[in-house]
Short mmCIF file of N, CA and C in Angstrom, two decimals:
data_model
loop_
_atom_site.label_atom_id
_atom_site.label_comp_id
_atom_site.label_asym_id
_atom_site.label_seq_id
_atom_site.Cartn_x
_atom_site.Cartn_y
_atom_site.Cartn_z
N MET M 18 22.73 3.28 22.69
CA MET M 18 21.44 4.26 22.04
C MET M 18 22.06 4.73 20.75
N LEU M 19 20.67 4.63 19.95
CA LEU M 19 21.48 5.46 18.92
C LEU M 19 21.12 6.90 18.62
N PRO M 20 21.57 7.48 17.73
CA PRO M 20 21.48 8.90 17.94
C PRO M 20 19.81 8.86 17.08
N PRO M 21 19.22 10.15 17.48
CA PRO M 21 17.61 10.58 17.08
C PRO M 21 17.54 10.48 15.41
N SER M 22 18.52 10.73 14.66
CA SER M 22 18.71 10.92 12.76
C SER M 22 18.56 9.88 12.52
N ALA M 23 19.01 8.61 13.57
CA ALA M 23 19.07 7.45 13.02
C ALA M 23 18.04 6.58 13.37
N MET M 24 17.44 6.80 14.72
CA MET M 24 15.90 6.36 14.85
C MET M 24 14.92 6.68 13.96
N LEU M 25 14.58 7.98 13.31
CA LEU M 25 13.56 8.42 12.26
C LEU M 25 13.74 7.22 11.28
N ARG M 26 15.09 7.14 10.89
CA ARG M 26 15.25 6.50 9.55
C ARG M 26 14.67 5.23 9.80
N ARG M 27 14.21 4.51 10.87
CA ARG M 27 14.02 3.04 11.04
C ARG M 27 12.41 3.14 10.95
N PRO M 28 12.29 1.89 10.29
CA PRO M 28 10.73 1.69 10.20
C PRO M 28 9.64 1.68 10.95
N VAL M 29 8.75 2.10 11.11
CA VAL M 29 8.15 1.71 12.13
C VAL M 29 7.48 0.51 11.93
N ARG M 30 7.57 -0.71 13.21
CA ARG M 30 7.08 -1.66 13.25
C ARG M 30 5.39 -1.80 13.47
N ILE M 31 4.50 -2.55 13.01
CA ILE M 31 3.07 -2.24 13.08
C ILE M 31 2.62 -4.54 13.14
N SER M 32 1.85 -4.93 13.88
CA SER M 32 1.65 -6.28 13.71
C SER M 32 0.36 -6.73 13.41
N ARG M 33 0.51 -6.63 12.46
CA ARG M 33 -1.38 -7.18 11.15
C ARG M 33 -1.80 -8.18 11.22
N PRO M 34 -1.86 -9.51 12.21
CA PRO M 34 -2.14 -10.71 12.00
C PRO M 34 -3.56 -11.28 11.50
N ASP M 35 -4.10 -9.76 11.34
CA ASP M 35 -5.40 -10.30 10.78
C ASP M 35 -5.43 -9.87 9.40
N LEU M 36 -4.30 -9.11 8.80
CA LEU M 36 -4.26 -9.55 7.41
C LEU M 36 -3.56 -10.38 6.46
N ALA M 37 -2.85 -11.45 7.75
CA ALA M 37 -2.15 -12.49 7.09
C ALA M 37 -3.31 -13.06 5.76
N PRO M 38 -4.35 -13.91 6.23
CA PRO M 38 -4.93 -14.67 5.29
C PRO M 38 -5.47 -13.43 3.70
N GLU M 39 -5.46 -12.63 3.35
CA GLU M 39 -5.58 -11.53 2.64
C GLU M 39 -4.54 -11.51 1.66
N VAL M 40 -3.50 -11.00 2.69
CA VAL M 40 -2.12 -10.88 1.64
C VAL M 40 -1.25 -12.46 1.76
N ARG M 41 -1.62 -13.29 2.02
CA ARG M 41 -1.13 -14.20 1.12
C ARG M 41 -2.00 -14.87 -0.13
N ASN M 42 -2.99 -14.45 -0.15
CA ASN M 42 -4.19 -14.86 -1.23
C ASN M 42 -3.55 -13.92 -2.30
N LEU M 43 -3.66 -12.79 -2.07
CA LEU M 43 -2.77 -11.72 -2.88
C LEU M 43 -1.93 -11.96 -3.79
N VAL M 44 -0.91 -12.21 -2.57
CA VAL M 44 0.19 -12.74 -3.25
C VAL M 44 0.23 -13.79 -3.83
N ASP M 45 -0.30 -14.95 -3.89
CA ASP M 45 -0.28 -16.23 -4.95
C ASP M 45 -1.15 -16.13 -5.68
N LEU M 46 -2.22 -14.85 -5.88
CA LEU M 46 -2.40 -14.54 -6.88
C LEU M 46 -1.75 -13.48 -8.17
N VAL M 47 -0.79 -12.91 -7.29
CA VAL M 47 -0.42 -11.78 -8.45
C VAL M 47 1.19 -12.80 -8.60
N CYS M 48 1.33 -13.51 -8.15
CA CYS M 48 2.36 -14.09 -8.60
C CYS M 48 2.18 -15.16 -9.78
N ALA M 49 1.18 -15.77 -9.65
CA ALA M 49 0.65 -17.03 -10.02
C ALA M 49 0.18 -16.64 -11.86
N GLU M 50 -0.20 -15.23 -11.60
CA GLU M 50 -0.88 -14.91 -13.20
C GLU M 50 0.29 -13.77 -13.47
N PRO M 51 0.23 -14.35 -15.04
CA PRO M 51 1.76 -13.28 -15.27
C PRO M 51 0.99 -12.21 -16.19
N ASP M 52 -0.44 -11.80 -16.46
CA ASP M 52 -1.07 -10.84 -17.23
C ASP M 52 -2.53 -10.65 -16.74
N GLY M 53 -2.77 -9.53 -16.82
CA GLY M 53 -4.41 -9.10 -17.11
C GLY M 53 -4.98 -9.53 -15.81
N ARG M 54 -4.34 -9.64 -14.72
CA ARG M 54 -5.23 -9.79 -13.47
C ARG M 54 -6.00 -7.97 -12.77
N LEU M 55 -7.06 -8.65 -12.18
CA LEU M 55 -7.56 -7.23 -11.86
C LEU M 55 -7.60 -7.54 -9.98
N ILE M 56 -7.04 -6.44 -9.71
CA ILE M 56 -7.24 -6.40 -8.39
C ILE M 56 -8.27 -5.20 -7.71
N PRO M 57 -9.09 -5.77 -6.55
CA PRO M 57 -9.74 -4.44 -6.19
C PRO M 57 -9.44 -3.02 -5.44
N LEU M 58 -9.50 -2.03 -6.03
CA LEU M 58 -8.73 -1.16 -4.88
C LEU M 58 -8.60 -0.73 -3.69
N THR M 59 -10.09 -1.43 -3.47
CA THR M 59 -9.90 -1.97 -1.69
C THR M 59 -8.91 -2.13 -0.93
N GLU M 60 -8.75 -3.56 -1.79
CA GLU M 60 -7.39 -4.90 -1.16
C GLU M 60 -6.51 -3.27 -1.29
N LEU M 61 -5.96 -2.89 -1.78
CA LEU M 61 -4.49 -1.72 -1.94
C LEU M 61 -4.53 -0.86 -0.81
N VAL M 62 -5.95 -0.09 -0.63
CA VAL M 62 -6.16 0.62 0.54
C VAL M 62 -6.21 -0.57 1.85
N ARG M 63 -6.62 -1.69 1.95
CA ARG M 63 -6.92 -2.19 2.91
C ARG M 63 -5.37 -3.19 3.63
N ILE M 64 -4.54 -3.10 2.49
CA ILE M 64 -3.14 -3.24 3.19
C ILE M 64 -2.65 -2.54 3.61
N LEU M 65 -2.79 -1.38 3.30
CA LEU M 65 -1.93 -0.21 3.98
C LEU M 65 -2.29 -0.31 5.41
N GLY M 66 -3.25 -0.95 5.73
CA GLY M 66 -4.25 -0.78 6.82
C GLY M 66 -5.32 0.21 7.80
N ILE M 67 -5.63 0.53 6.52
CA ILE M 67 -6.58 1.75 6.83
C ILE M 67 -8.17 0.54 6.70
N THR M 68 -8.49 0.97 7.39
CA THR M 68 -10.01 0.63 7.50
C THR M 68 -10.92 1.15 7.03
N ILE M 69 -11.75 0.36 5.97
CA ILE M 69 -13.06 1.31 5.20
C ILE M 69 -14.26 0.62 5.15
N ALA M 70 -15.00 2.16 5.51
CA ALA M 70 -16.02 2.28 6.09
C ALA M 70 -17.02 1.89 4.85
N PRO M 71 -18.32 1.89 5.38
CA PRO M 71 -19.53 0.96 3.67
C PRO M 71 -19.12 2.18 2.60
N ASP M 72 -19.11 3.68 3.41
CA ASP M 72 -19.36 4.97 2.05
C ASP M 72 -18.03 5.07 1.51
N PHE M 73 -16.89 4.57 1.94
CA PHE M 73 -15.62 4.81 1.40
C PHE M 73 -15.21 3.34 0.45
N HIS M 74 -15.78 2.15 0.67
CA HIS M 74 -15.68 1.04 0.07
C HIS M 74 -16.79 1.34 -1.23
N ARG M 75 -17.23 2.29 -1.24
CA ARG M 75 -18.10 2.08 -2.45
C ARG M 75 -17.44 3.19 -3.15
N CYS M 76 -16.86 4.24 -2.73
CA CYS M 76 -16.47 5.19 -3.47
C CYS M 76 -15.39 4.30 -3.98
N LEU M 77 -14.43 3.71 -3.71
CA LEU M 77 -12.94 2.89 -4.02
C LEU M 77 -13.56 1.65 -5.49
N SER M 78 -15.06 1.35 -5.16
CA SER M 78 -15.33 0.27 -5.65
C SER M 78 -15.70 0.99 -7.00
N THR M 79 -16.18 2.14 -7.21
CA THR M 79 -16.77 3.51 -8.17
C THR M 79 -15.58 3.23 -9.03
N ARG M 80 -14.70 3.64 -8.29
CA ARG M 80 -13.39 3.51 -9.10
C ARG M 80 -12.33 2.49 -10.00
N GLY M 81 -13.08 1.21 -10.02
CA GLY M 81 -12.30 0.41 -10.33
C GLY M 81 -11.69 -0.40 -9.86
N ASP M 82 -10.65 -1.54 -10.91
CA ASP M 82 -9.67 -1.88 -10.16
C ASP M 82 -8.41 -1.74 -10.63
N LEU M 83 -7.21 -2.30 -9.90
CA LEU M 83 -5.74 -1.79 -10.36
C LEU M 83 -5.80 -3.07 -11.67
N MET M 84 -5.42 -3.05 -12.50
CA MET M 84 -4.89 -3.75 -13.82
C MET M 84 -3.32 -4.21 -14.09
N LEU M 85 -3.39 -5.63 -13.56
CA LEU M 85 -1.96 -5.87 -13.59
C LEU M 85 -1.54 -6.27 -15.12
N HIS M 86 -0.52 -5.91 -15.32
CA HIS M 86 0.06 -6.30 -16.44
C HIS M 86 1.63 -7.14 -15.99
N ARG M 87 2.17 -8.00 -17.11
CA ARG M 87 3.41 -8.23 -17.15
C ARG M 87 4.07 -7.95 -16.02
N ASP M 88 4.21 -6.48 -16.47
CA ASP M 88 5.80 -6.20 -15.31
C ASP M 88 5.21 -4.36 -14.94
N ALA M 89 3.57 -4.33 -14.98
CA ALA M 89 3.30 -2.62 -14.72
C ALA M 89 1.75 -2.77 -13.54
N PHE M 90 1.33 -1.68 -13.65
CA PHE M 90 -0.37 -1.61 -13.64
C PHE M 90 -0.18 -0.42 -13.21
N GLU M 91 -1.87 0.02 -12.95
CA GLU M 91 -2.33 1.20 -13.43
C GLU M 91 -3.95 1.02 -13.00
N ASN M 92 -4.41 2.45 -12.82
CA ASN M 92 -5.65 2.53 -12.37
C ASN M 92 -5.94 3.87 -12.50
N SER M 93 -7.09 4.16 -13.43
CA SER M 93 -7.28 5.30 -12.89
C SER M 93 -8.86 6.10 -12.97
N GLY M 94 -9.20 7.34 -12.88
CA GLY M 94 -10.74 7.73 -12.55
C GLY M 94 -10.45 9.10 -11.40
N PRO M 95 -11.59 9.50 -10.95
CA PRO M 95 -11.27 10.99 -10.29
C PRO M 95 -10.91 10.29 -9.40
N ALA M 96 -9.88 11.73 -8.91
CA ALA M 96 -8.99 11.38 -7.69
C ALA M 96 -9.98 11.18 -6.41
N ILE M 97 -9.49 11.10 -5.59
CA ILE M 97 -10.28 10.40 -3.99
C ILE M 97 -9.18 11.17 -2.75
N ARG M 98 -10.14 11.73 -2.04
CA ARG M 98 -9.83 12.66 -1.24
C ARG M 98 -10.68 12.64 0.29
N ARG M 99 -10.09 11.65 1.49
CA ARG M 99 -10.60 11.12 2.23
C ARG M 99 -10.27 11.33 3.79
N ARG M 100 -10.29 11.57 4.50
CA ARG M 100 -9.93 11.41 6.12
C ARG M 100 -10.66 9.82 6.33
N VAL M 101 -9.13 9.64 6.92
CA VAL M 101 -8.77 8.07 7.35
C VAL M 101 -8.23 7.73 8.59
N LYS M 102 -8.14 6.12 9.10
CA LYS M 102 -7.18 6.31 10.26
C LYS M 102 -6.52 5.68 10.05
N LEU M 103 -5.05 5.89 9.70
CA LEU M 103 -3.71 4.95 9.54
C LEU M 103 -3.02 4.36 11.19
N VAL M 104 -2.64 3.68 10.86
CA VAL M 104 -1.67 3.24 12.19
C VAL M 104 -2.63 3.69 13.57
N GLY M 105 -3.45 4.31 13.20
CA GLY M 105 -4.32 5.05 14.94
C GLY M 105 -4.34 6.29 14.87
N PHE M 106 -3.94 7.07 13.60
CA PHE M 106 -3.94 8.50 13.34
C PHE M 106 -4.49 8.82 12.15
N GLU M 107 -5.59 9.47 12.52
CA GLU M 107 -6.69 10.62 11.36
C GLU M 107 -5.54 11.38 10.40
N VAL M 108 -5.58 10.92 9.14
CA VAL M 108 -4.63 11.35 8.09
C VAL M 108 -6.00 11.86 7.32
N ASN M 109 -5.61 12.54 6.09
CA ASN M 109 -6.17 12.83 4.60
C ASN M 109 -5.14 11.74 3.79
N LEU M 110 -6.15 11.12 3.08
CA LEU M 110 -5.24 10.29 2.17
C LEU M 110 -6.29 10.39 0.49
N THR M 111 -5.36 10.69 0.00
CA THR M 111 -5.56 11.04 -1.49
C THR M 111 -4.79 10.12 -2.76
N ILE M 112 -5.86 9.92 -3.35
CA ILE M 112 -5.74 9.03 -4.79
C ILE M 112 -5.23 9.58 -5.70
N ALA M 113 -3.94 9.66 -6.16
CA ALA M 113 -4.02 10.09 -8.04
C ALA M 113 -4.72 9.99 -8.79
N PRO M 114 -5.57 10.89 -9.31
CA PRO M 114 -6.62 10.56 -11.24
C PRO M 114 -5.78 9.62 -11.21
N GLU M 115 -4.87 9.22 -10.99
CA GLU M 115 -4.04 7.84 -12.28
C GLU M 115 -2.87 7.24 -11.49
N LEU M 116 -3.24 6.23 -10.91
CA LEU M 116 -2.54 5.72 -10.62
C LEU M 116 -1.55 4.49 -11.69
N ARG M 117 -0.18 4.32 -11.16
CA ARG M 117 0.73 3.93 -12.53
C ARG M 117 2.22 3.36 -11.54
N GLY M 118 2.68 2.52 -12.66
CA GLY M 118 4.11 1.78 -11.98
C GLY M 118 4.47 1.13 -12.61
N ARG M 119 5.43 0.40 -11.82
CA ARG M 119 6.27 -1.10 -11.96
C ARG M 119 5.84 -2.34 -11.28
N LEU M 120 5.69 -3.22 -11.69
CA LEU M 120 5.54 -4.24 -11.40
C LEU M 120 6.13 -5.35 -10.88
N VAL M 121 6.94 -5.74 -9.90
CA VAL M 121 7.98 -6.20 -9.95
C VAL M 121 7.48 -8.23 -9.17
N ARG M 122 7.97 -9.18 -9.97
CA ARG M 122 7.50 -10.12 -9.18
C ARG M 122 8.52 -11.25 -8.67
N PHE M 123 8.02 -11.90 -7.96
CA PHE M 123 9.57 -13.23 -7.83
C PHE M 123 8.60 -14.19 -7.71
N ALA M 124 9.02 -15.42 -7.03
CA ALA M 124 8.29 -16.38 -7.02
C ALA M 124 7.09 -16.38 -5.87
N ASP M 125 7.52 -15.94 -4.33
CA ASP M 125 6.79 -15.73 -3.38
C ASP M 125 6.56 -14.25 -2.89
N SER M 126 6.63 -13.28 -3.83
CA SER M 126 6.37 -11.91 -3.30
C SER M 126 6.36 -11.22 -4.63
N PHE M 127 5.81 -9.76 -4.33
CA PHE M 127 5.92 -9.27 -5.85
C PHE M 127 5.71 -7.42 -4.93
N GLN M 128 6.07 -6.55 -5.46
CA GLN M 128 6.34 -5.41 -5.16
C GLN M 128 5.86 -4.15 -6.65
N LEU M 129 5.07 -3.48 -5.93
CA LEU M 129 4.10 -2.46 -6.65
C LEU M 129 5.44 -1.06 -6.73
N GLU M 130 6.11 -0.18 -7.28
CA GLU M 130 6.88 0.84 -7.54
C GLU M 130 5.82 2.26 -8.18
N PHE M 131 5.42 2.72 -7.52
CA PHE M 131 4.48 4.07 -8.21
C PHE M 131 5.28 5.10 -8.77
N GLU M 132 4.88 5.02 -9.76
CA GLU M 132 5.75 6.65 -10.13
C GLU M 132 5.02 8.08 -9.59
N PRO M 133 6.18 8.59 -9.29
CA PRO M 133 5.87 9.93 -8.51
C PRO M 133 4.48 11.02 -9.31
N ASP M 134 4.15 11.04 -8.61
CA ASP M 134 2.34 11.76 -8.57
C ASP M 134 1.38 11.12 -9.29
N ARG M 135 1.87 9.72 -9.33
CA ARG M 135 0.54 8.39 -9.62
C ARG M 135 0.61 7.66 -8.66
N SER M 136 0.45 7.84 -7.28
CA SER M 136 0.29 7.19 -6.34
C SER M 136 -0.16 7.63 -5.09
N VAL M 137 -0.42 6.87 -4.04
CA VAL M 137 -1.24 7.49 -2.92
C VAL M 137 -0.40 8.26 -1.88
N ALA M 138 -1.04 9.26 -1.67
CA ALA M 138 -0.33 10.64 -0.56
C ALA M 138 -1.10 10.56 0.72
N VAL M 139 -1.03 10.13 1.56
CA VAL M 139 -1.34 10.92 3.16
C VAL M 139 -0.27 11.73 3.65
N SER M 140 -1.32 12.99 4.21
CA SER M 140 -0.52 14.33 4.98
C SER M 140 -1.84 14.64 6.04
N LYS M 141 -1.22 15.58 6.39
CA LYS M 141 -1.93 15.94 8.38
C LYS M 141 -0.64 17.27 8.27
N PHE M 142 -1.93 18.49 8.11
CA PHE M 142 -1.02 19.57 9.13
C PHE M 142 -0.15 19.49 7.46
N LEU M 143 1.47 19.97 7.66
CA LEU M 143 2.72 19.82 6.84
C LEU M 143 3.27 19.34 6.52
N PHE M 144 2.55 17.87 7.01
CA PHE M 144 3.25 16.37 6.75
C PHE M 144 2.39 16.10 5.82
N ASN M 145 3.23 15.72 4.39
CA ASN M 145 2.27 15.00 3.45
C ASN M 145 3.38 14.16 2.77
N VAL M 146 3.29 12.58 2.36
CA VAL M 146 4.15 11.89 2.12
C VAL M 146 3.49 11.02 0.66
N GLU M 147 4.18 10.28 0.04
CA GLU M 147 3.45 9.55 -0.66
C GLU M 147 4.45 8.03 -0.99
N LEU M 148 3.15 7.31 -1.18
CA LEU M 148 3.68 5.78 -1.45
C LEU M 148 4.35 5.68 -2.56
N ARG M 149 5.73 5.39 -2.61
CA ARG M 149 6.57 4.90 -3.14
C ARG M 149 6.85 3.70 -3.55
N ARG M 150 6.70 2.63 -2.97
CA ARG M 150 6.88 1.34 -3.10
C ARG M 150 6.21 0.20 -1.64
N LEU M 151 5.44 -0.56 -2.62
CA LEU M 151 4.87 -1.43 -1.54
C LEU M 151 5.62 -3.01 -1.92
N GLU M 152 5.90 -4.17 -0.95
CA GLU M 152 7.08 -5.09 -1.15
C GLU M 152 5.47 -6.15 -0.21
N LEU M 153 5.11 -6.71 -0.90
CA LEU M 153 4.52 -7.62 -0.02
C LEU M 153 4.85 -9.58 -0.14
N ASN M 154 5.02 -10.18 0.53
CA ASN M 154 5.20 -11.18 0.56
C ASN M 154 4.45 -12.24 1.89
N HIS M 155 4.28 -13.23 1.85
CA HIS M 155 3.45 -13.87 2.96
C HIS M 155 3.70 -14.01 4.81
N GLU M 156 4.88 -13.20 4.90
CA GLU M 156 5.61 -12.91 6.09
C GLU M 156 5.19 -11.36 6.37
N ARG M 157 4.98 -10.25 5.81
CA ARG M 157 4.90 -8.74 5.68
C ARG M 157 4.74 -8.30 4.60
N ILE M 158 4.32 -6.92 5.26
CA ILE M 158 4.16 -6.09 4.21
C ILE M 158 5.18 -4.80 4.19
N PHE M 159 6.08 -4.34 3.45
CA PHE M 159 7.39 -3.10 3.40
C PHE M 159 6.32 -1.47 2.72
N VAL M 160 6.03 -1.06 3.85
CA VAL M 160 5.58 0.39 2.40
C VAL M 160 6.65 1.62 2.76
N ASP M 161 7.44 1.87 1.74
CA ASP M 161 8.22 2.97 1.44
C ASP M 161 7.15 4.11 1.03
N PHE M 162 7.59 5.31 2.17
CA PHE M 162 6.99 6.17 1.75
C PHE M 162 7.84 7.31 1.43
N ALA M 163 8.17 8.42 0.20
CA ALA M 163 9.21 9.14 -0.10
C ALA M 163 8.89 10.10 0.66
N GLY M 164 10.44 10.25 1.62
CA GLY M 164 10.59 11.35 2.52
C GLY M 164 10.06 10.96 3.71
N ALA M 165 9.81 9.40 3.93
CA ALA M 165 8.81 10.12 5.59
C ALA M 165 9.38 8.56 5.67
N GLN M 166 9.31 8.55 7.39
CA GLN M 166 9.56 6.90 8.10
C GLN M 166 9.00 5.67 7.16
N ASP M 167 9.48 4.58 6.72
CA ASP M 167 8.49 3.55 6.07
C ASP M 167 7.75 2.72 7.17
N VAL M 168 7.28 1.91 6.79
CA VAL M 168 6.01 0.80 7.24
C VAL M 168 6.18 -0.74 7.29
N PHE M 169 6.66 -1.43 8.71
CA PHE M 169 6.80 -2.62 8.41
C PHE M 169 5.94 -3.31 9.03
N ILE M 170 5.46 -3.95 8.09
CA ILE M 170 3.56 -4.48 8.82
C ILE M 170 3.97 -5.66 8.82
N ALA M 171 4.38 -6.62 10.01
CA ALA M 171 4.19 -8.30 9.83
C ALA M 171 3.31 -8.58 10.32
N LEU M 172 2.60 -10.02 9.31
CA LEU M 172 1.79 -10.66 9.31
C LEU M 172 1.49 -11.36 10.55
N GLU M 173 2.68 -11.91 11.31
CA GLU M 173 2.28 -12.45 12.46
C GLU M 173 2.69 -11.20 13.70
N PRO M 174 2.30 -11.84 15.02
CA PRO M 174 2.67 -11.23 16.44
C PRO M 174 4.02 -10.87 16.43
N ILE M 175 4.38 -9.54 16.57
CA ILE M 175 5.88 -8.80 16.87
C ILE M 175 6.08 -9.50 18.25
N PRO M 176 7.26 -9.92 18.48
CA PRO M 176 7.63 -10.76 19.85
C PRO M 176 7.87 -9.06 21.12
#
């Protein structure tokens, strides 16, 4: 048996086969286009496993799209603060006024590496974490939170 400190460092594993077609299309789109591609901000929020109600969808749509460059990404607009459900827990989601970071593309996957304070944060009570990196491929999404347990989202059922 692992000691408790080692268990806390292991990623939370979630199965979300419902996201598979959407994530596969997104991976293919991002990997195929070297520059100038726009991704709706709603896509970024959905692949984090957050359900988007119609009024939240309007709020995200108003904010605009995530602009992809050859090796970077950006989006700016008013900060968004919203209570959402993430992995079955109600949390406060904050999207910084400016999202920005490094985009790393591979043949069949990509990574979004967010700059500090130019990211998405999740909080509840004294718990506050910032999204540091997203890695997507056809089989999974890996969500790296600064200062917290990472999340591994399998796009196939976990046995």
